[in-house]
Short mmCIF file of C-alpha atoms in Angstrom, two decimals:
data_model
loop_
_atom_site.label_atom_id
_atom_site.label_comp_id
_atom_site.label_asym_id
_atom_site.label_seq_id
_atom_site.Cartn_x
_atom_site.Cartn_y
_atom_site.Cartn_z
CA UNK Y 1 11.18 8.12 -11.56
CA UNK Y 2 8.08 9.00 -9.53
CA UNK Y 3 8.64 9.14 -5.95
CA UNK Y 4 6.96 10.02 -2.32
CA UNK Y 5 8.91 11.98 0.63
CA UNK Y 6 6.88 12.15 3.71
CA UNK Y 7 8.05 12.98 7.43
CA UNK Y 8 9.54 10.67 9.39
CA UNK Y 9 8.06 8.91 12.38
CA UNK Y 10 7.10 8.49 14.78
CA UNK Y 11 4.76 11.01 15.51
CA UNK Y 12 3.25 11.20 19.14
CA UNK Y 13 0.78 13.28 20.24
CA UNK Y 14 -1.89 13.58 23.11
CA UNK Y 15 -5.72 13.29 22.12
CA UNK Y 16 -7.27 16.42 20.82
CA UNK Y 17 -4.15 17.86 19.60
CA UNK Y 18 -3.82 18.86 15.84
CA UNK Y 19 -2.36 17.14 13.39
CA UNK Y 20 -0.17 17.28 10.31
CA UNK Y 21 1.61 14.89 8.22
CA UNK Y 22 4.10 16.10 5.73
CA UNK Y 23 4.26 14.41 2.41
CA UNK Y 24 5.77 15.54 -0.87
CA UNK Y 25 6.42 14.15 -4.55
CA UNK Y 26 7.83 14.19 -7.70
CA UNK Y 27 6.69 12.86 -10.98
CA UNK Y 28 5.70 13.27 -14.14
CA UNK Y 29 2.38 15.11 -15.34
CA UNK Y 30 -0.40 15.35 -12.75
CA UNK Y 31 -0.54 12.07 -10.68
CA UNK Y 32 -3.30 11.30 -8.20
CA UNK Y 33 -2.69 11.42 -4.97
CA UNK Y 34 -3.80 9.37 -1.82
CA UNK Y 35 -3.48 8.46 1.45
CA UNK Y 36 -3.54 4.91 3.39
CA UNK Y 37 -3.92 3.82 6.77
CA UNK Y 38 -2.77 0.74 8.43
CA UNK Y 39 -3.96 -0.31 11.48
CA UNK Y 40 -2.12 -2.60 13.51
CA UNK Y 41 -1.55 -6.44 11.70
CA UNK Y 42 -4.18 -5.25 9.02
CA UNK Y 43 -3.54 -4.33 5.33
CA UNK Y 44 -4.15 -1.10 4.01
CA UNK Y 45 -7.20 1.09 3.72
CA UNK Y 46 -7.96 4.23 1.72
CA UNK Y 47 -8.42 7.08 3.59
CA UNK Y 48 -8.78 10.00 1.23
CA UNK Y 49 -7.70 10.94 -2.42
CA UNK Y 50 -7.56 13.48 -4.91
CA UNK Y 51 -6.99 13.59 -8.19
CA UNK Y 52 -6.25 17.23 -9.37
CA UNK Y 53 -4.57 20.40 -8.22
CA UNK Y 54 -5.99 22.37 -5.59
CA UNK Y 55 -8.68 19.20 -4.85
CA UNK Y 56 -9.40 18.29 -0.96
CA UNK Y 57 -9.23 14.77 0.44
CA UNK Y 58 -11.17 13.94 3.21
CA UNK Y 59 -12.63 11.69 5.40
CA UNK Y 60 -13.16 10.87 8.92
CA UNK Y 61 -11.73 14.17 9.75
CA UNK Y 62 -9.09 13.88 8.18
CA UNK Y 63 -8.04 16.59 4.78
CA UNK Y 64 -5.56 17.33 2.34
CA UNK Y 65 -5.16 19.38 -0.21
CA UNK Y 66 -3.27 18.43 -3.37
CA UNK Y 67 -0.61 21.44 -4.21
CA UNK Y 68 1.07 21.48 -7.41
CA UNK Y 69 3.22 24.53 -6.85
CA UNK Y 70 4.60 23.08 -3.77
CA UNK Y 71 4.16 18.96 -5.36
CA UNK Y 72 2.84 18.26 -1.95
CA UNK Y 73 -0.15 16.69 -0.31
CA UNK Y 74 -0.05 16.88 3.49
CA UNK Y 75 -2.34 15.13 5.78
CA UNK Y 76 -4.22 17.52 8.79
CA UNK Y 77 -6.80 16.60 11.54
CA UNK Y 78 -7.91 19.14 13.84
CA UNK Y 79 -8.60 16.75 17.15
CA UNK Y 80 -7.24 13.11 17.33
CA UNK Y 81 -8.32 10.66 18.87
CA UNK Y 82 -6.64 7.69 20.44
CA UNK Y 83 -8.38 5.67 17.70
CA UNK Y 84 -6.42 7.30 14.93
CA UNK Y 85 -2.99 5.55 16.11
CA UNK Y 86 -1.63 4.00 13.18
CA UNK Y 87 0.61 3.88 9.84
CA UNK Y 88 0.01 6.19 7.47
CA UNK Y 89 1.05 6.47 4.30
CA UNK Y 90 1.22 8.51 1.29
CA UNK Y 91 0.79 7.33 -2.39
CA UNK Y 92 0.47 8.25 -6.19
CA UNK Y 93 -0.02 7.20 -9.08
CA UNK Y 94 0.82 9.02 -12.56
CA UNK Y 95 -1.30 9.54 -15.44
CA UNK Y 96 -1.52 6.13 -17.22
CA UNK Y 97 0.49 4.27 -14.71
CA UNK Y 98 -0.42 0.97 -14.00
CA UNK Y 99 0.45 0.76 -10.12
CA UNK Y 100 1.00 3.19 -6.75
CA UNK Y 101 4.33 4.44 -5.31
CA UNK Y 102 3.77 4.76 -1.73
CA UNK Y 103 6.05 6.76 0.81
CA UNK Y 104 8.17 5.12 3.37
CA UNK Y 105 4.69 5.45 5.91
CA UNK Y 106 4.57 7.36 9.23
CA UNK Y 107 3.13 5.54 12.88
CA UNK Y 108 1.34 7.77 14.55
CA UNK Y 109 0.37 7.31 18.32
CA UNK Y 110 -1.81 9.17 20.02
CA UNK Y 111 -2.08 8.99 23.99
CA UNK Y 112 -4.69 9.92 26.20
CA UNK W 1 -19.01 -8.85 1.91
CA UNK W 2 -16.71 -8.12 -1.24
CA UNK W 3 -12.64 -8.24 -0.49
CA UNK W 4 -9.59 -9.59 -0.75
CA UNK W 5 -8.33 -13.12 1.51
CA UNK W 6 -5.01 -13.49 2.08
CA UNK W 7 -3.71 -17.03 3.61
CA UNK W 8 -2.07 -18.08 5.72
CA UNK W 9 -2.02 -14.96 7.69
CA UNK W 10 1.48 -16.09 9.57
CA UNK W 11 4.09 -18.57 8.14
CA UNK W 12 7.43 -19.88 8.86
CA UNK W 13 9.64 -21.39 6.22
CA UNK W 14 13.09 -23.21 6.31
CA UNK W 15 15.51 -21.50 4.35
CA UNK W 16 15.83 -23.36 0.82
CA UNK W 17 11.99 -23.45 0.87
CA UNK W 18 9.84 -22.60 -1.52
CA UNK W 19 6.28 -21.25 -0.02
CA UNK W 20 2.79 -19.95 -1.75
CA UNK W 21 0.92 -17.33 -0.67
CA UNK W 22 -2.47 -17.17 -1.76
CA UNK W 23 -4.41 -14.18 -2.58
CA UNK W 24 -8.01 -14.70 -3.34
CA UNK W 25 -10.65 -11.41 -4.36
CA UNK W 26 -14.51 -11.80 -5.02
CA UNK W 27 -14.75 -7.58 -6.13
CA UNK W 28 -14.33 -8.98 -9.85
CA UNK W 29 -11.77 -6.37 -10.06
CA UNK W 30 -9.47 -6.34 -12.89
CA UNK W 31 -5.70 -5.60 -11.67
CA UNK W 32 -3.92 -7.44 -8.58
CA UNK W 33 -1.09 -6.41 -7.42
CA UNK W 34 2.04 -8.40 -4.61
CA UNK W 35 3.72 -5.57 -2.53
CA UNK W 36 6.38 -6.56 0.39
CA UNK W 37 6.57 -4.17 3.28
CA UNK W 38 9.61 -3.95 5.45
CA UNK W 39 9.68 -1.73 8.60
CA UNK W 40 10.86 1.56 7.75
CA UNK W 41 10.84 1.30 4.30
CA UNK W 42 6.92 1.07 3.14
CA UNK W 43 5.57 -0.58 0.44
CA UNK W 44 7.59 -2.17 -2.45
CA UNK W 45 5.77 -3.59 -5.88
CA UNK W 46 6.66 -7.23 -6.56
CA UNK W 47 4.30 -8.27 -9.27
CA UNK W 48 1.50 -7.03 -10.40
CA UNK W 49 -1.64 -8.34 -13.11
CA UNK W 50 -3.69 -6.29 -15.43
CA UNK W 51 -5.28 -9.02 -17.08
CA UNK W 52 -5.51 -12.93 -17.07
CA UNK W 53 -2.86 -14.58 -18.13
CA UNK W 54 -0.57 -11.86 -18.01
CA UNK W 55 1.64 -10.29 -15.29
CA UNK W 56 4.79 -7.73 -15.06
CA UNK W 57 7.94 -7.49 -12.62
CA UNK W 58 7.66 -4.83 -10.30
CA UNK W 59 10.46 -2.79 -8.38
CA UNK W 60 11.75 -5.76 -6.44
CA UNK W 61 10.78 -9.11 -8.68
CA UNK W 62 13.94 -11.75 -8.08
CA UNK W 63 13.12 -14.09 -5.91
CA UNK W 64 9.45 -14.26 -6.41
CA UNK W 65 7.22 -15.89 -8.82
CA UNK W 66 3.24 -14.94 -9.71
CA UNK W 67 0.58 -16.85 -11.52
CA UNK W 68 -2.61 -15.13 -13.22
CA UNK W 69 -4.49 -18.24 -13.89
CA UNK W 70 -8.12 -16.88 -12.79
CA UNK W 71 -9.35 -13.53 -12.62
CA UNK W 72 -10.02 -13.60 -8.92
CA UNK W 73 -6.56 -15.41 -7.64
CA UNK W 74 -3.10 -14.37 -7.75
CA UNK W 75 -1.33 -16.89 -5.88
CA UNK W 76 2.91 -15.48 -5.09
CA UNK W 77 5.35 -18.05 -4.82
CA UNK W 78 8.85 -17.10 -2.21
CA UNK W 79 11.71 -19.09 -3.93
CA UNK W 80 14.71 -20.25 -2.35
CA UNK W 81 16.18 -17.76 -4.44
CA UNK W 82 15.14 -14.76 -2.53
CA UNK W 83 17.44 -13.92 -0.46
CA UNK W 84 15.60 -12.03 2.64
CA UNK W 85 12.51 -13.44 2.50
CA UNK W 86 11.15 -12.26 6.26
CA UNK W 87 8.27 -9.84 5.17
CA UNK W 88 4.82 -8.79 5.33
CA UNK W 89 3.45 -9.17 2.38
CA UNK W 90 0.47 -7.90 0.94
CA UNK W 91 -2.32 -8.53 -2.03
CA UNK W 92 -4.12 -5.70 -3.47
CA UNK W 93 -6.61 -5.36 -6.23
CA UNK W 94 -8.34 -2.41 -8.50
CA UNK W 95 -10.68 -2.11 -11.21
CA UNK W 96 -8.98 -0.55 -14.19
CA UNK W 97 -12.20 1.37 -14.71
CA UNK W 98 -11.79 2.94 -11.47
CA UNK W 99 -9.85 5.93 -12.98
CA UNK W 100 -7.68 7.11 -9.79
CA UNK W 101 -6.09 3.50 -9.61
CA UNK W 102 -7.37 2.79 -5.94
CA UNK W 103 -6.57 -0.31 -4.25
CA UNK W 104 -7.84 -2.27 -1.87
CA UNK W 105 -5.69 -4.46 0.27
CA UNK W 106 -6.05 -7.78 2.19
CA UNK W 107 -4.94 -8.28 5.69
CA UNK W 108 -1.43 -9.39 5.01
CA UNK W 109 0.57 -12.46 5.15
CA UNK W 110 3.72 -12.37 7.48
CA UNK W 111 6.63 -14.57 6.17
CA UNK W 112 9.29 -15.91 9.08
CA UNK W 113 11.93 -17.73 7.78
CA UNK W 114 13.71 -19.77 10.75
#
């Protein structure tokens, strides 16, 4: 069945450093792909998507780039910010398929 | 504002107790959706609605019970049946027109059972 591998956590890193957030995944066909954040006691919140290969996510300075030769979809930001500490996780959802598979999330904390 | 109210946001059962959470959306979206989140081990489909009056078991149903009575409320019931009930649990929603299937959560409900 469809599934969703990313790194695990947790990731900590000072402000302004860079970035990235490994996440691969198999299924069927060409799923889309997305990623959620989760601030602390909140629910989820898109923060970028994309839907075919070689289309780039992004959003609040935050990108990725859906790879089907590699199945992967890894999250980069150039500078973070203390701001951006929180869960993230990757998703997808197959052609057709009624619901998302999400990864097992990754907390991210970024110190100043 | 559109979005989706989850309530209570914290709640403590005995075990052998049956609780509701309630899950309320004004977005008129089509599809709701239950998901339980454990630390470590992300998000896991419970039920989830396409349509009124209909519903489907997700990945990890036993325990739990759903009702689809309105299009904007999808209420999920914790039986005494379910064996580790301590959770957060979350309501999401989408509109099946939306193409890329993107949801939009609530805030969450945490479950403590004492």
């Amino acid at each position: 069945g469809d599934s969703v591998t990313q790194m695990e956590g947790p990731v900590t890193l000072s402000e302004e450093a860079f970035l990235t957030i490994n996440c691969t995944y198999t299924a069927t066909g060409y799923p889309s792909l997305f990623w959620y954040v989760q601030y602390p006691g909140e629910g989820l919140q898109l923060l970028l998507k994309a839907t075919k290969a070689d289309d780039k996510g992004s959003n609040k300075g935050f990108e990725a780039t859906y790879r089907k030769e590699t199945t992967s979809f890894h999250l980069e930001k150039g500078s973070v910010q203390v701001s951006d500490s929180a869960v993230y996780f990757c998703a997808l959802s197959s052609q057709g398929a009624q619901k998302l598979v999400f990864g097992q999330g990754t907390r991210l904390t970024i110190n100043p | 504002d559109g979005g989706i109210t989850q309530s209570p946001k914290y709640l403590f059962r005995k075990e052998g107790q049956n609780v509701t959470l309630s899950c309320e959306q004004n977005l008129n979206h089509d599809a709701m959706y239950w998901y339980r989140q454990d630390p470590g081990q992300g998000l896991r489909l419970i039920y989830y609605s396409q349509i009124v009056n209909d519903f489907q078991k997700g990945d990890i149903a036993e325990g739990y019970s759903v009702s689809r009575e309105k299009k904007e409320s999808f209420p999920l019931t914790v039986t005494s049946a379910q064996k580790n009930p301590t959770a957060f649990y979350l309501c999401a929603s989408s509109n099946r027109g939306s193409g890329a299937n993107v949801l939009t959560f609530g805030a969450g409900s945490r479950l403590t059972v004492l």
